Amino acid sequence: MSNVLYNHLKNSCKIISSANLLDFGCGTGLSGEIGWECNLVCYEPIENMRKQALEKGLKVLDYLEFCALPNNYFDYVISSYVFHMGINEKHIDLLANKVKTGGIVIANFYKGINSEYITKLFIENGFCAKELKGCEKRFGYIYEYRKK
């Protein structure tokens, strides 16, 4: 699924090799199978999943390491089937601070679950939000958040 989100970024933005891309909630590291054309950093709070992603050679941060990153660090963020899981406001606030002005977050929501709540949180954090139309619903509802 990460490849659908990344392909949207790749097709709608000019991603340069020096760009910092975050896979927020990378799970076991499936995003490592994509041929990234930029600097991929992953965040995974669940230790068992983080270990599996690390074994695949990914750069994976735990919560404290993620918090320690400077604000305005990421140009792009993908989050595949994470936000519908009940992410709380403090995690969205933290993520929003790590995204550069003009940065883009692309996320999908299983059956649209929590999409209104998460969209509200991003808007409160200074992002514009839009649902991407024309995407196959089997990939969930896909939203783009762009930091003003």
Short mmCIF file of C-alpha atoms in Angstrom, two decimals:
data_model
loop_
_atom_site.label_atom_id
_atom_site.label_comp_id
_atom_site.label_asym_id
_atom_site.label_seq_id
_atom_site.Cartn_x
_atom_site.Cartn_y
_atom_site.Cartn_z
CA MET A 1 0.00 0.00 0.00
CA SER A 2 2.87 2.37 0.70
CA ASN A 3 3.69 2.29 -3.00
CA VAL A 4 0.26 3.78 -3.88
CA LEU A 5 0.90 6.66 -1.47
CA TYR A 6 4.47 7.12 -2.67
CA ASN A 7 3.44 7.01 -6.33
CA HIS A 8 0.95 9.79 -5.65
CA LEU A 9 3.74 11.89 -4.15
CA LYS A 10 6.10 11.05 -6.98
CA ASN A 11 3.54 11.95 -9.64
CA SER A 12 2.29 15.17 -8.02
CA CYS A 13 5.55 16.52 -6.55
CA LYS A 14 9.11 16.85 -7.69
CA ILE A 15 10.79 14.65 -5.10
CA ILE A 16 14.52 15.26 -5.04
CA SER A 17 17.10 12.82 -3.70
CA SER A 18 17.88 15.06 -0.71
CA ALA A 19 14.24 15.10 0.43
CA ASN A 20 13.40 13.54 3.79
CA LEU A 21 10.46 11.15 3.64
CA LEU A 22 8.86 9.65 6.74
CA ASP A 23 6.91 6.42 6.82
CA PHE A 24 4.80 7.12 9.92
CA GLY A 25 3.82 3.80 11.47
CA CYS A 26 5.92 1.63 9.16
CA GLY A 27 4.92 -1.62 10.86
CA THR A 28 7.16 -4.51 9.82
CA GLY A 29 8.81 -2.45 7.09
CA LEU A 30 6.95 -3.25 3.90
CA SER A 31 7.92 0.20 2.62
CA GLY A 32 11.49 -1.09 2.39
CA GLU A 33 10.48 -2.98 -0.75
CA ILE A 34 9.94 0.26 -2.68
CA GLY A 35 12.76 1.85 -4.67
CA TRP A 36 12.84 5.18 -2.85
CA GLU A 37 14.44 8.12 -4.59
CA CYS A 38 14.99 10.11 -1.39
CA ASN A 39 16.02 9.69 2.25
CA LEU A 40 13.54 7.30 3.90
CA VAL A 41 13.14 7.38 7.69
CA CYS A 42 10.58 5.19 9.42
CA TYR A 43 8.78 5.60 12.72
CA GLU A 44 7.25 2.63 14.50
CA PRO A 45 6.23 2.76 18.18
CA ILE A 46 5.59 -0.99 18.58
CA GLU A 47 8.83 -2.72 19.50
CA ASN A 48 8.17 -6.08 17.82
CA MET A 49 7.22 -4.47 14.51
CA ARG A 50 10.15 -2.03 14.76
CA LYS A 51 12.58 -4.96 15.19
CA GLN A 52 11.22 -6.63 12.05
CA ALA A 53 11.60 -3.41 10.06
CA LEU A 54 15.14 -2.94 11.37
CA GLU A 55 15.99 -6.49 10.23
CA LYS A 56 15.04 -5.40 6.71
CA GLY A 57 17.71 -2.71 6.86
CA LEU A 58 15.42 0.27 7.34
CA LYS A 59 16.25 3.28 9.48
CA VAL A 60 13.49 2.96 12.09
CA LEU A 61 12.97 5.31 15.00
CA ASP A 62 11.21 4.62 18.28
CA TYR A 63 9.09 7.26 20.01
CA LEU A 64 11.94 8.99 21.86
CA GLU A 65 14.14 9.07 18.75
CA PHE A 66 11.25 10.50 16.74
CA CYS A 67 10.63 13.18 19.38
CA ALA A 68 14.32 14.12 19.30
CA LEU A 69 14.26 14.97 15.57
CA PRO A 70 14.26 18.69 14.86
CA ASN A 71 11.00 20.38 13.92
CA ASN A 72 10.50 21.08 10.19
CA TYR A 73 12.57 18.01 9.28
CA PHE A 74 10.39 16.11 6.80
CA ASP A 75 9.43 17.16 3.29
CA TYR A 76 6.97 14.30 2.87
CA VAL A 77 5.17 11.76 5.04
CA ILE A 78 3.29 8.62 4.09
CA SER A 79 1.11 6.79 6.56
CA SER A 80 -0.51 3.62 5.34
CA TYR A 81 -3.50 2.33 7.31
CA VAL A 82 -2.34 3.94 10.56
CA PHE A 83 -4.57 6.91 11.33
CA HIS A 84 -7.78 4.88 11.46
CA MET A 85 -6.30 2.96 14.40
CA GLY A 86 -7.11 5.68 16.92
CA ILE A 87 -4.02 7.89 16.80
CA ASN A 88 -4.41 10.57 19.44
CA GLU A 89 -4.11 14.32 19.18
CA LYS A 90 -0.63 14.55 20.71
CA HIS A 91 0.80 12.24 18.03
CA ILE A 92 -0.71 14.34 15.23
CA ASP A 93 0.61 17.51 16.91
CA LEU A 94 4.08 15.96 17.14
CA LEU A 95 3.99 14.78 13.53
CA ALA A 96 2.75 18.17 12.34
CA ASN A 97 5.72 19.88 13.98
CA LYS A 98 8.16 17.57 12.18
CA VAL A 99 6.79 18.51 8.72
CA LYS A 100 8.30 21.48 6.87
CA THR A 101 6.17 24.36 5.63
CA GLY A 102 4.88 23.23 2.24
CA GLY A 103 5.41 19.60 3.26
CA ILE A 104 2.88 16.94 2.37
CA VAL A 105 1.37 14.10 4.37
CA ILE A 106 -0.38 11.37 2.38
CA ALA A 107 -2.47 8.92 4.37
CA ASN A 108 -5.10 6.32 3.75
CA PHE A 109 -7.92 5.31 6.06
CA TYR A 110 -9.50 1.88 6.10
CA LYS A 111 -13.13 2.45 5.01
CA GLY A 112 -12.72 6.14 5.91
CA ILE A 113 -12.59 5.35 9.65
CA ASN A 114 -11.38 8.36 11.68
CA SER A 115 -10.75 10.41 8.53
CA GLU A 116 -12.91 13.33 9.69
CA TYR A 117 -11.27 13.45 13.14
CA ILE A 118 -7.70 13.24 11.79
CA THR A 119 -8.45 15.79 9.08
CA LYS A 120 -9.75 18.18 11.75
CA LEU A 121 -6.50 17.73 13.73
CA PHE A 122 -4.33 18.43 10.70
CA ILE A 123 -6.34 21.55 9.86
CA GLU A 124 -5.93 22.75 13.47
CA ASN A 125 -2.17 22.28 12.98
CA GLY A 126 -2.05 24.55 9.92
CA PHE A 127 -2.55 22.09 7.08
CA CYS A 128 -4.87 22.20 4.07
CA ALA A 129 -6.68 18.92 3.56
CA LYS A 130 -8.29 17.20 0.61
CA GLU A 131 -9.52 13.75 -0.16
CA LEU A 132 -7.91 12.37 -3.28
CA LYS A 133 -10.63 11.44 -5.73
CA GLY A 134 -10.17 8.87 -8.44
CA CYS A 135 -8.29 6.44 -6.18
CA GLU A 136 -9.50 2.90 -5.96
CA LYS A 137 -11.48 2.52 -2.72
CA ARG A 138 -9.82 -0.84 -2.11
CA PHE A 139 -6.82 1.25 -1.00
CA GLY A 140 -9.01 3.04 1.52
CA TYR A 141 -9.86 6.69 1.53
CA ILE A 142 -6.71 8.63 0.70
CA TYR A 143 -6.12 12.14 1.98
CA GLU A 144 -3.44 14.70 1.28
CA TYR A 145 -2.49 17.20 3.97
CA ARG A 146 -0.27 20.11 2.93
CA LYS A 147 1.34 22.32 5.58
CA LYS A 148 0.72 26.04 5.01
#
